[in-house]
Short mmCIF file of C-alpha atoms in Angstrom, two decimals:
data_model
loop_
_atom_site.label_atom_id
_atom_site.label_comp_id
_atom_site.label_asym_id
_atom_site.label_seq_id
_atom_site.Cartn_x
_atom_site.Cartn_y
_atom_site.Cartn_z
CA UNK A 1 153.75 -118.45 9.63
CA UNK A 2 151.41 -120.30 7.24
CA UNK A 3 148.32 -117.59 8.53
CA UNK A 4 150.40 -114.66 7.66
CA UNK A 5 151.09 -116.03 4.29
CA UNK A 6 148.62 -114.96 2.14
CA UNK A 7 145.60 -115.61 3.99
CA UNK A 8 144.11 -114.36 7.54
CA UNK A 9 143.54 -116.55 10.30
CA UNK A 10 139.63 -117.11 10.06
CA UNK A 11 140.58 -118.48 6.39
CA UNK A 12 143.18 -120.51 7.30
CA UNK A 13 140.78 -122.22 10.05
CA UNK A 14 138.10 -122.74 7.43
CA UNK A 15 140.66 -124.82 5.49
CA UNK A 16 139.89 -128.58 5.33
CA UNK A 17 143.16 -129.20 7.66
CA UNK A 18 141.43 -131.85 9.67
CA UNK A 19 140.84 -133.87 6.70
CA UNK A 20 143.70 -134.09 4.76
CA UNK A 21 146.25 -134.61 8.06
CA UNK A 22 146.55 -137.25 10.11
CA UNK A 23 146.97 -137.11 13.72
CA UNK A 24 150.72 -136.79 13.20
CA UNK A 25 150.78 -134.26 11.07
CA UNK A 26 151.11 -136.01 8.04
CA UNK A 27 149.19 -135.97 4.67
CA UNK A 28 146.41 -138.83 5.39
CA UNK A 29 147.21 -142.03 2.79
CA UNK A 30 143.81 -141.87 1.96
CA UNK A 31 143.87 -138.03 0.72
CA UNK A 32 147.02 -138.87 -1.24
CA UNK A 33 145.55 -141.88 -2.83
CA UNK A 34 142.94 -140.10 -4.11
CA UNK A 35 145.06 -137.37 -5.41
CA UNK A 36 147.35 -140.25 -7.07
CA UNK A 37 144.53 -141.16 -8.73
CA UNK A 38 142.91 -138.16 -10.26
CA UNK A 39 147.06 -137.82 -11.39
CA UNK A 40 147.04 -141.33 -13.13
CA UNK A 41 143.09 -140.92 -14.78
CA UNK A 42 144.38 -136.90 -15.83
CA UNK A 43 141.20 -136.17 -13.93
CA UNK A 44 141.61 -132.74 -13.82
CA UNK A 45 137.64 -131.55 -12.87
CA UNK A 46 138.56 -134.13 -9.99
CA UNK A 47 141.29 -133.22 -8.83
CA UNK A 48 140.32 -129.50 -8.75
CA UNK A 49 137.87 -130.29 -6.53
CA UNK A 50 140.13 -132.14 -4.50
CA UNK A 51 142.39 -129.23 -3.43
CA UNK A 52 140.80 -126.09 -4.50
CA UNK A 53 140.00 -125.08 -0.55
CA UNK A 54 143.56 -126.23 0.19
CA UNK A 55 145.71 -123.03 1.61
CA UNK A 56 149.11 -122.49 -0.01
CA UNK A 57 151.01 -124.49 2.31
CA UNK A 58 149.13 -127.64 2.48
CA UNK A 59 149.33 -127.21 -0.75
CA UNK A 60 152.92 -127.36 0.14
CA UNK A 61 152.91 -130.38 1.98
CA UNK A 62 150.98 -132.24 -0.51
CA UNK A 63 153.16 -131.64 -3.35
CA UNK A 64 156.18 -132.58 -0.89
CA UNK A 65 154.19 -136.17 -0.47
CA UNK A 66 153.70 -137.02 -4.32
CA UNK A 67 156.54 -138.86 -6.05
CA UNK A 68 158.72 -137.00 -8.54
CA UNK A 69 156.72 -137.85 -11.32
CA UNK A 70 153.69 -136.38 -9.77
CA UNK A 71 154.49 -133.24 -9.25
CA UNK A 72 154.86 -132.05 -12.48
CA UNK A 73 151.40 -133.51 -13.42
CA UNK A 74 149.68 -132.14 -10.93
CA UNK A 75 150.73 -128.35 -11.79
CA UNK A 76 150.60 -129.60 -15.67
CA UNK A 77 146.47 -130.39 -14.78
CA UNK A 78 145.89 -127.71 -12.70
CA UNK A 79 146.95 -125.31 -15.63
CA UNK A 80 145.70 -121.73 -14.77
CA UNK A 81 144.59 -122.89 -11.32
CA UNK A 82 147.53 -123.81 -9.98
CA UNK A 83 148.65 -121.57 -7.05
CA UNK A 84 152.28 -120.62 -7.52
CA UNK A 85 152.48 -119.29 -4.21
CA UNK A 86 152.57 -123.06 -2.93
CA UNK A 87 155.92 -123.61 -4.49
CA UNK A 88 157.44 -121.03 -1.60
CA UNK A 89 156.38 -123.46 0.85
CA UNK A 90 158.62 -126.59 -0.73
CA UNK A 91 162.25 -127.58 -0.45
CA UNK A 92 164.30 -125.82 -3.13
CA UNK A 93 165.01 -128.75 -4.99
CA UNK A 94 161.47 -129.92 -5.29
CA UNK A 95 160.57 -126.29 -6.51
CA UNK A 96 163.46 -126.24 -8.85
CA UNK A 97 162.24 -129.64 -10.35
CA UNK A 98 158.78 -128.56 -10.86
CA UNK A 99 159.91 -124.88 -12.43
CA UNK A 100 162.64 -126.56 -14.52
CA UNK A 101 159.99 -128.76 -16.31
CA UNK A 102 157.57 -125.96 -17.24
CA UNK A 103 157.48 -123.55 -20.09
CA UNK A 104 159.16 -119.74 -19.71
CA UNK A 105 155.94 -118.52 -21.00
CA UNK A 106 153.92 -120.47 -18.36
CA UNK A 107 156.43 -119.38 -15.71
CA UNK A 108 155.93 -115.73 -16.72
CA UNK A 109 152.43 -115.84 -16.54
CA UNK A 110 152.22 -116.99 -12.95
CA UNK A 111 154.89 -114.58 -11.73
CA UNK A 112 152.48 -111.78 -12.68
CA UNK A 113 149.91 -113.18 -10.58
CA UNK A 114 152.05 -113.68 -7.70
CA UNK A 115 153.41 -110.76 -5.03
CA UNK A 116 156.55 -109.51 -5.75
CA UNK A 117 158.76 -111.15 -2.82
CA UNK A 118 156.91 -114.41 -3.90
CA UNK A 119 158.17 -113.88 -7.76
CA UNK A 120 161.67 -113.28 -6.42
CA UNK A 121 161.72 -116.62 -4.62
CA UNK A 122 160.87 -118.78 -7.41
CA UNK A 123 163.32 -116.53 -9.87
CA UNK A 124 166.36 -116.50 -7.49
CA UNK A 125 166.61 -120.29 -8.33
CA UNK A 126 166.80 -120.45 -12.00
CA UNK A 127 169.36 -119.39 -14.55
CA UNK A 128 170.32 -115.96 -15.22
CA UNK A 129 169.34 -117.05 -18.91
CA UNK A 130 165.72 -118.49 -18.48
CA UNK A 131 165.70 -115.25 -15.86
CA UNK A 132 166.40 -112.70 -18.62
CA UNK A 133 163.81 -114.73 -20.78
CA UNK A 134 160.82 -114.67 -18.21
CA UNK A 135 161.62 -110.82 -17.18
CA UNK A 136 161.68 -109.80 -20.94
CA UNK A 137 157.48 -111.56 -20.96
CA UNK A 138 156.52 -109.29 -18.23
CA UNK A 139 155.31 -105.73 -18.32
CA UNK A 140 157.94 -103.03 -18.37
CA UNK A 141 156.97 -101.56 -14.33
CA UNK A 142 156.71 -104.96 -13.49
CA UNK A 143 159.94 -106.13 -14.74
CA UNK A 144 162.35 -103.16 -13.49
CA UNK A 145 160.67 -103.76 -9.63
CA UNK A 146 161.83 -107.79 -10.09
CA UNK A 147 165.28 -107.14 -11.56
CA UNK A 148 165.97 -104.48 -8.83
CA UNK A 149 165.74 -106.96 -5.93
CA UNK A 150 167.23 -109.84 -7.67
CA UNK A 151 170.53 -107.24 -8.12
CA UNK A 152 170.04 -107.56 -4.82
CA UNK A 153 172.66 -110.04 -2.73
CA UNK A 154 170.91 -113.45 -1.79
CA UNK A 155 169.57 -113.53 2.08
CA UNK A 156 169.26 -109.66 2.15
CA UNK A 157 165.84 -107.72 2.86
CA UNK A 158 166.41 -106.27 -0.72
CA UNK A 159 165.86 -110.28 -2.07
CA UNK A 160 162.63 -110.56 0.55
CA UNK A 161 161.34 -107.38 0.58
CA UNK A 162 157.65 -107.07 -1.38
CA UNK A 163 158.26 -104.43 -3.99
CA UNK A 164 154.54 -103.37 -3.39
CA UNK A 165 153.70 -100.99 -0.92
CA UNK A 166 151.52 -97.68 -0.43
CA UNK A 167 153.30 -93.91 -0.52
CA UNK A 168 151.95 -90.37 -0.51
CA UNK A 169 153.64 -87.30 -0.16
CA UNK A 170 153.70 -85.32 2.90
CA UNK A 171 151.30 -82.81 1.79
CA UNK A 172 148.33 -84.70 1.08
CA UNK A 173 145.53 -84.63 3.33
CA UNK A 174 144.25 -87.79 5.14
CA UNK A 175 141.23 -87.61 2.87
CA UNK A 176 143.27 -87.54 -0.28
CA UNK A 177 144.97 -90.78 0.77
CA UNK A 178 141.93 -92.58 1.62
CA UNK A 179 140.22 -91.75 -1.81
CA UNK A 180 143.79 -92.81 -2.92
CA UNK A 181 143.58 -96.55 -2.07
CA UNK A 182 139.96 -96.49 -2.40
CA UNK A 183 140.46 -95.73 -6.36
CA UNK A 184 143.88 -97.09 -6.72
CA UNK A 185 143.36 -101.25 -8.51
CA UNK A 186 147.31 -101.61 -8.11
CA UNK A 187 147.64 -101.50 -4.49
CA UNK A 188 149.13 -104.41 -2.83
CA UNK A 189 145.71 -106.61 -0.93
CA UNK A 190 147.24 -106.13 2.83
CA UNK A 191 149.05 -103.44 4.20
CA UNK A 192 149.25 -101.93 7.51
CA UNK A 193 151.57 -99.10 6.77
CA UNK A 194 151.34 -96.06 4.10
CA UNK A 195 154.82 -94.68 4.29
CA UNK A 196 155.52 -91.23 3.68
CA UNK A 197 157.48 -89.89 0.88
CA UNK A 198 159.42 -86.75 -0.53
CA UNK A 199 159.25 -86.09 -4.56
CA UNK A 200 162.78 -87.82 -5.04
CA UNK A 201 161.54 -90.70 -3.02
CA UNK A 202 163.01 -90.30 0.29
CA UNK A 203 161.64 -91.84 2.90
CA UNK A 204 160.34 -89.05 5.24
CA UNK A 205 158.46 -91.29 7.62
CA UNK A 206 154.88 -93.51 8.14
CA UNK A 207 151.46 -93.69 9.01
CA UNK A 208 149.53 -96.80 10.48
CA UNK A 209 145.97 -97.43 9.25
CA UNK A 210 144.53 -96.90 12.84
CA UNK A 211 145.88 -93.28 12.55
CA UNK A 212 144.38 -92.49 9.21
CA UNK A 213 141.35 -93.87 10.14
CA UNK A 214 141.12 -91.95 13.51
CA UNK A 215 142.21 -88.39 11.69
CA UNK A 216 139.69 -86.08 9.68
CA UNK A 217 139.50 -86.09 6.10
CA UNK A 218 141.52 -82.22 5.96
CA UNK A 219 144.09 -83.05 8.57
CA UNK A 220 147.36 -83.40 6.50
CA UNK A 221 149.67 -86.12 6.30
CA UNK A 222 152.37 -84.81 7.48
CA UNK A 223 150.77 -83.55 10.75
CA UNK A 224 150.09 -87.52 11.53
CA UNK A 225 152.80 -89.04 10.22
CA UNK A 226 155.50 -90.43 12.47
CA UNK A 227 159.64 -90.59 11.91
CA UNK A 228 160.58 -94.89 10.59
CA UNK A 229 162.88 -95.53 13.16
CA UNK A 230 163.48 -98.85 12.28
CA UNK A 231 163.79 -98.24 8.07
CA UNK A 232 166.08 -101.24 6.74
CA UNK A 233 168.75 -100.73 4.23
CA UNK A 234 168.11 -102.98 1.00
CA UNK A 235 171.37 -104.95 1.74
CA UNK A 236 171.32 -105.43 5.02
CA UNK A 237 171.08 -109.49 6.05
CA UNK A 238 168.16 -111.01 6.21
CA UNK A 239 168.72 -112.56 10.19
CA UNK A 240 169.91 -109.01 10.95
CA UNK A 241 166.83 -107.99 9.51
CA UNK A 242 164.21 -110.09 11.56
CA UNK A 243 166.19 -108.96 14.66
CA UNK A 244 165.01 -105.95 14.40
CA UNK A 245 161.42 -107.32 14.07
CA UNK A 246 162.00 -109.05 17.09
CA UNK A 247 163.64 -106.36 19.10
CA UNK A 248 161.15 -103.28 18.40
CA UNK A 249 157.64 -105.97 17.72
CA UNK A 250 157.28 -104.75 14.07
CA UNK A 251 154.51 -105.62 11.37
CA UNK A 252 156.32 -104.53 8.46
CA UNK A 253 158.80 -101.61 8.16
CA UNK A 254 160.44 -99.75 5.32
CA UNK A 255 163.19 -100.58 3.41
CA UNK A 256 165.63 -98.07 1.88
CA UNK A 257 168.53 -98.27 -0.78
CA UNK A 258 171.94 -96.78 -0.30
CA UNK A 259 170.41 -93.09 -0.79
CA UNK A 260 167.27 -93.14 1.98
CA UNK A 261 165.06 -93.91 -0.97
CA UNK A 262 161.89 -96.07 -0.53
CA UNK A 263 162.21 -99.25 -2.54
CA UNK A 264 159.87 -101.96 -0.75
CA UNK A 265 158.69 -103.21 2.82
CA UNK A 266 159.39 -105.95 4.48
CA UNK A 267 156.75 -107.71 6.15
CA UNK A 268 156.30 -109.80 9.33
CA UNK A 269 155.17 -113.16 6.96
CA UNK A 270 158.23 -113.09 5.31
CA UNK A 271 160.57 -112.64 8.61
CA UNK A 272 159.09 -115.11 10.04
CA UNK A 273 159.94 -117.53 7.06
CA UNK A 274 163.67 -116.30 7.71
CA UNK A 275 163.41 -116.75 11.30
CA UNK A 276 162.49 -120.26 10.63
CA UNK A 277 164.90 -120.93 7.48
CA UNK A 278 167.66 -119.54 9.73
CA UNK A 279 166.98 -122.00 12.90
CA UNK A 280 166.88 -124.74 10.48
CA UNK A 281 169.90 -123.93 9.02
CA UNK A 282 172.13 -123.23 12.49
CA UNK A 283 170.60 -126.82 13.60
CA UNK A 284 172.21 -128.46 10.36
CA UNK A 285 174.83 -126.83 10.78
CA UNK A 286 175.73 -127.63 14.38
CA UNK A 287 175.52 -131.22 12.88
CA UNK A 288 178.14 -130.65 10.11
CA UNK A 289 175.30 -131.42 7.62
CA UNK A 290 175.24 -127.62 6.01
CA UNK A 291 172.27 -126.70 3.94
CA UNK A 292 171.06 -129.97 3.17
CA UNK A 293 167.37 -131.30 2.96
CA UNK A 294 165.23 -134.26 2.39
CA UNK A 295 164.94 -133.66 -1.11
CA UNK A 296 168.54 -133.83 -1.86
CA UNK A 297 169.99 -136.88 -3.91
CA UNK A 298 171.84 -139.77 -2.35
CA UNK A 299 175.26 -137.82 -3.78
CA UNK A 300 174.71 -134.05 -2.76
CA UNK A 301 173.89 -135.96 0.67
CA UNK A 302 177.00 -137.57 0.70
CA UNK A 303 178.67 -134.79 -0.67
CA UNK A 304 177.34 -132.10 1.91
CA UNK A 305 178.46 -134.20 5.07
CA UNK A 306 182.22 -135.32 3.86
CA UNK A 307 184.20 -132.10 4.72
CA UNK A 308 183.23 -132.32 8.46
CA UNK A 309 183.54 -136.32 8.28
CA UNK A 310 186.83 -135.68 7.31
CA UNK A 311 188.04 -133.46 10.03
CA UNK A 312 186.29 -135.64 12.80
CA UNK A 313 188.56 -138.44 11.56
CA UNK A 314 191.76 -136.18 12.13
CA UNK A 315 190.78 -135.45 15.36
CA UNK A 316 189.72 -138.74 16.64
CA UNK A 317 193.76 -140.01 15.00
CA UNK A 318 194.72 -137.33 17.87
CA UNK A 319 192.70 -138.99 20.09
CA UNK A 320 193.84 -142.55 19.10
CA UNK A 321 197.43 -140.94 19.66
CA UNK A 322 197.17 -140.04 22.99
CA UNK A 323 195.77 -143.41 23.91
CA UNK A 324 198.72 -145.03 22.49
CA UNK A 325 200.80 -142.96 24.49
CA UNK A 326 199.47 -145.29 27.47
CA UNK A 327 199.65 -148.64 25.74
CA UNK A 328 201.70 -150.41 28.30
CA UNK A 329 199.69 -148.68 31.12
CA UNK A 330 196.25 -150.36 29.79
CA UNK A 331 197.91 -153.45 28.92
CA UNK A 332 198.56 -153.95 32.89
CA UNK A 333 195.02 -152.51 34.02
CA UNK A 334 192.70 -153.67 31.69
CA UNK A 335 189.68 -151.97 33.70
CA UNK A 336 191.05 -148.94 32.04
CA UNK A 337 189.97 -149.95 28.59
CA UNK A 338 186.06 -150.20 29.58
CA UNK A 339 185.94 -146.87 31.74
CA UNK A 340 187.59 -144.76 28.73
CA UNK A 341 184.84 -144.07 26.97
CA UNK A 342 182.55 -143.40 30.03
CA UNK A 343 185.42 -140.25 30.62
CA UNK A 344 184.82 -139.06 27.67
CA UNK A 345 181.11 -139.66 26.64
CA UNK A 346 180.49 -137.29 29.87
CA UNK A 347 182.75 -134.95 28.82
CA UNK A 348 181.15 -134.52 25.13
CA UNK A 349 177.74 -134.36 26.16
CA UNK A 350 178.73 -131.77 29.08
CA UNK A 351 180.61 -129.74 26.23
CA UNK A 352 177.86 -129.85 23.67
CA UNK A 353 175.64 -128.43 26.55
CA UNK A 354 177.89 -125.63 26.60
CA UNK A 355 178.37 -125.17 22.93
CA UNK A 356 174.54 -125.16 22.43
CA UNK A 357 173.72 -122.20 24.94
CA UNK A 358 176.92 -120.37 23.46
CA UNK A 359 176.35 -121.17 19.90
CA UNK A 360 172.41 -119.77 20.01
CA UNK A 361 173.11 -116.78 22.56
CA UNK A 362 176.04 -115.44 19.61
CA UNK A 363 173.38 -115.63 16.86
CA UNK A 364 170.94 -113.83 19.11
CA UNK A 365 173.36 -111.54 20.28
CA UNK A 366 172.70 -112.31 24.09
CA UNK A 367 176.99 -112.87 24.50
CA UNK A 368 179.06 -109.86 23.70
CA UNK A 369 182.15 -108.62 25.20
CA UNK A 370 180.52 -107.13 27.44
CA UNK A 371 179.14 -110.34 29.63
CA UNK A 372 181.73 -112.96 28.34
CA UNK A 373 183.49 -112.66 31.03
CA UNK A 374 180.39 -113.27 33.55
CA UNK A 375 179.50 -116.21 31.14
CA UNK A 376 182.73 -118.33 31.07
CA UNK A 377 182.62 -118.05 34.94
CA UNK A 378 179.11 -119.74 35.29
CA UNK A 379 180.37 -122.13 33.11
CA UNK A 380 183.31 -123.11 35.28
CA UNK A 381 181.47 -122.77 37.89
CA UNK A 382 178.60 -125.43 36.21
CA UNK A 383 181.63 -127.70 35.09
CA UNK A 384 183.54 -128.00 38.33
CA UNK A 385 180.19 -128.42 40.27
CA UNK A 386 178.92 -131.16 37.90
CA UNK A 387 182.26 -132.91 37.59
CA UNK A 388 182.43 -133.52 41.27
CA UNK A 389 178.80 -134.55 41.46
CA UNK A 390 179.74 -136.96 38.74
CA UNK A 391 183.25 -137.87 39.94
CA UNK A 392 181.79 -138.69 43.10
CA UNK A 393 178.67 -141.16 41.69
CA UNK A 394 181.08 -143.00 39.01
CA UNK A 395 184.20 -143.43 41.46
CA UNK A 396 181.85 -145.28 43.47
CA UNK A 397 180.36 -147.30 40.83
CA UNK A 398 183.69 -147.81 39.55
CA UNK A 399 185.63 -149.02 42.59
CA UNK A 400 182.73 -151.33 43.65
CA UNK A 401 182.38 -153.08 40.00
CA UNK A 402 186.37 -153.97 39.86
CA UNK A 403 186.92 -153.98 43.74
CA UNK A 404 189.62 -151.21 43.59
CA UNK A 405 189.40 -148.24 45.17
CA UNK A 406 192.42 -147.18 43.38
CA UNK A 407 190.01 -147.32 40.00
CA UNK A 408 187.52 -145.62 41.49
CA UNK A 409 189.52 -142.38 42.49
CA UNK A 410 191.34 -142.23 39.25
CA UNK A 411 188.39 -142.28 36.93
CA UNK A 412 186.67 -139.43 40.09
CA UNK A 413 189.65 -137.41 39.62
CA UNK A 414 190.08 -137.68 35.67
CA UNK A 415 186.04 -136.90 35.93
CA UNK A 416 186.24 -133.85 37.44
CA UNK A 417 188.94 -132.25 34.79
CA UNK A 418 187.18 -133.06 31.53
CA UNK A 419 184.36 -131.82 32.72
CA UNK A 420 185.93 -128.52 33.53
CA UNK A 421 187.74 -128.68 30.23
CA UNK A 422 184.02 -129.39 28.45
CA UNK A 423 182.78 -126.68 30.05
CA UNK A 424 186.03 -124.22 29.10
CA UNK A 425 185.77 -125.45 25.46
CA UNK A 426 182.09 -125.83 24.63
CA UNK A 427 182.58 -121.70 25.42
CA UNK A 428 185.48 -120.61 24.65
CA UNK A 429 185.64 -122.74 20.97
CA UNK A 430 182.52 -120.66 19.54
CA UNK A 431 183.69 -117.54 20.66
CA UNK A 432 186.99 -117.71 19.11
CA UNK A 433 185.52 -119.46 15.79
CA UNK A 434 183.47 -116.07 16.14
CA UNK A 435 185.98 -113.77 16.75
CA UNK A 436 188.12 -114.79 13.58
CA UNK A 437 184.96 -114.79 11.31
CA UNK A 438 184.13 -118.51 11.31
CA UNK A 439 180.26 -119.66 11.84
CA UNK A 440 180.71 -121.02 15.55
CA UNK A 441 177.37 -123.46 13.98
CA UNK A 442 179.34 -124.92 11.45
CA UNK A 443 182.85 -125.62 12.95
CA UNK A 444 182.19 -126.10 16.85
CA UNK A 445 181.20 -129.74 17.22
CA UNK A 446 183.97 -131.03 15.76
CA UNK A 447 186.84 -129.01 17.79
CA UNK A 448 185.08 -129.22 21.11
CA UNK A 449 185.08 -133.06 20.75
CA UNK A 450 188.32 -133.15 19.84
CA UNK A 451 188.97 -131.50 23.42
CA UNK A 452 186.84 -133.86 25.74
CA UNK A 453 188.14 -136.90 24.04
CA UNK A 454 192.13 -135.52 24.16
CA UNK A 455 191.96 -134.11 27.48
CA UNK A 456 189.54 -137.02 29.25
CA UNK A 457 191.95 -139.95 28.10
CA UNK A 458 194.89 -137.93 28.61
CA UNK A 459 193.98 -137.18 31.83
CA UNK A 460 192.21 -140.77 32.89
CA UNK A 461 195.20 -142.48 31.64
CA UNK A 462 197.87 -140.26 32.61
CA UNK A 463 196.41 -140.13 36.41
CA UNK A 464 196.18 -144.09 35.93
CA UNK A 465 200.22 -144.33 35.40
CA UNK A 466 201.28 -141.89 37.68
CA UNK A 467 198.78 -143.52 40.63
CA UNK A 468 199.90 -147.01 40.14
CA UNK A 469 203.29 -146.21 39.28
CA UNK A 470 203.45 -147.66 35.86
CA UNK A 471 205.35 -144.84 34.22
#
């Protein structure tokens, strides 16, 4: 991601990476300690030197490792020579910290510096008011490109497109458009594209560099120019957007307002940031933990993981219910009490197998209607062949360690449904969370828990009394 970013990859390897990280990873305590120190003398010559081969995002990381306090300082010394592109690369709350403590003015000075989608990152975050106050610093071009895609909804390609972008019209000839960006100061510094445009500013199609470069100076545009097949509209989702990176192995492609016209590009740097910032967030969510990250305070934490807290408590007071159901029945078997939970431990982590394979293939678009059926029949298939496998290795284990057969069979049999009722739910949940418009991520855990742990002590107990007689 980081070698799309800004830089190419022979820069990024020239980078002093091997001497600020240690072999984890990590910022060495060493590197930081001298930073912390340049921060506490104000050295700012020093610490210039320090970090002024650093690329933006180990940048990133560094400003990530510095206490609160730091941060500010360090941007404060740096003055002019502070990279703003490095704040993309932090958690939001750090970069909203840092930008909240600095000037308008100062803010609306680095903005001008920075590429358009970059701007549009750091100004999504703040105010409408401070907002209106930075656009109104900035140079009248400048300023209508930044307001159009922040009128854009957040997590569209509108918000990440780059506003910055080459177009000719059709007639031109290939020798026109090189003089063009030869001449041209205002171009944007990498571009593989030079898109095609009517007078009105319709998109009419592209040309890669390879082509122009391969043509003669007289041949026109239009005669090497191919259709965009893949243009994106301006409000289309963002995830929606990187699929169809990933689908048709784009670079960049065009992206179009409501009317066909040609308002920015979106390029393969910024999809993969989205491809990344959406992974992270399906992985949170699957844990009921939403958007949270290692910035937050102690009571947005808190705050972000109650909702789903709550709910897990309702359903485990189900599954407390059915248990009491059996009361007298594991009052005269005690062994029942210690194999309960081994019923339905299995059956959780057999479900949350499921719901992991089900939950990724519906935001990749792998299950549709289409092959559900096929799908829920493996999975049957996987939970009836797994239960018995298991069934088979715990009723032995069972009805050797309390010298009952009896034990043993029950706890076999009881196996073998909640594992088929894992499997069934840990599919079937997502897809009807999907189906009636709820993110299968968020809400799934918590439902197909609720399952195992009803239907594996229901079962396990209720085979217990009717076996023994004890109804």
């Amino acid at each position: 991601m980081d070698d799309l970013h800004g830089v190419d990859k022979d820069q990024r390897n020239a980078s002093p990476e091997a001497d600020i990280y240690n072999e984890g990873g990590a910022i060495r305590a060493s590197f930081l300690q001298t930073i912390s120190d340049a921060l506490d003398r104000r050295d700012a010559a020093a610490l210039k030197r320090e970090i002024e081969d650093l690329h933006q995002s180990e940048m990133g990381d560094l400003i990530e490792a510095l206490q609160p306090d730091q941060r500010s300082d360090l941007v404060t010394l740096l003055g002019a020579d502070f990279d703003f592109t490095a704040l993309t690369e932090v958690d939001d709350n750090i970069r909203a910290e840092i930008v909240d403590a600095m000037p308008n003015e100062q803010i609306a000075q680095a903005v001008q510096e920075l590429d358009s989608d970059d701007a549009v990152y750091i100004l999504e975050d703040l105010d409408e008011e401070d907002q209106e106050a930075i656009l109104a610093q900035l140079p009248f071009t400048e300023r209508v490109r930044l307001r159009r895609s922040l009128d854009y909804p957040e997590e569209t390609a509108g918000r990440r497109m780059q506003t910055e972008f080459v177009a000719v019209p059709a007639f031109w000839s290939v020798g026109q458009t090189i003089d063009y960006m030869r001449e041209d100061g205002n171009l944007p510094e990498r571009f593989s594209q030079i898109f095609v445009i009517d007078p009105t500013f319709k998109l009419l199609g592209a040309v890669d560099l390879d082509q122009v470069l391969r043509s003669k100076r007289g041949v026109r545009i239009e005669e090497v120019m191919h259709e965009t097949r893949h243009a994106i509209p301006a409000t289309m989702d963002q995830e929606e957007a990187a699929r169809e990176f990933e689908q048709y192995d784009l670079l960049s492609a065009a992206v179009v307002d409501e009317n066909e016209r040609l308002v920015g590009v979106l390029t393969i740097d910024d999809v993969v940031d989205v491809i990344q910032q959406e992974a992270e967030e399906d992985l949170l969510r699957m844990g009921g933990v939403g958007d949270e990250e290692l910035s937050d305070s102690v009571r947005d934490t808190s705050r972000s993981r109650v909702p789903w807290l709550l709910v897990n408590l309702v359903t485990a007071f189900l599954a407390a219910s059915v248990i009491n159901l059996f009361e007298g029945t594991i009052e005269q078997i005690v062994a029942l009490a210690v194999l309960m939970p081994i019923v339905a431990g299995m059956g959780g982590n057999a479900a949350s197998q499921t719901m992991t394979v089900t939950v990724r293939a519906l935001a990749t678009r792998d299950l549709d209607i289409y092959n559900a059926g096929r799908i829920i029949r493996r999975e049957m298939g996987v939970g009836l062949i797994n239960g018995i496998l298991f069934a088979v290795l715990i009723g032995c284990v069972a009805g050797f360690w309390f010298g009952d057969i009896n034990i043993g069979g029950v706890i076999a049999a009881a196996m073998v449904i909640n594992m088929f009722a894992a499997a069934l739910g840990g599919i079937l949940i997502p897809l009807l969370l999907d189906k009636v418009g709820a993110d299968p991520a968020v809400s799934s855990s918590v439902f197909v828990t609720a399952v195992t742990d009803i239907v594996g002590f229901f079962a396990f107990l209720g085979l217990a009394t009717w076996w023994f007689g004890l109804a």
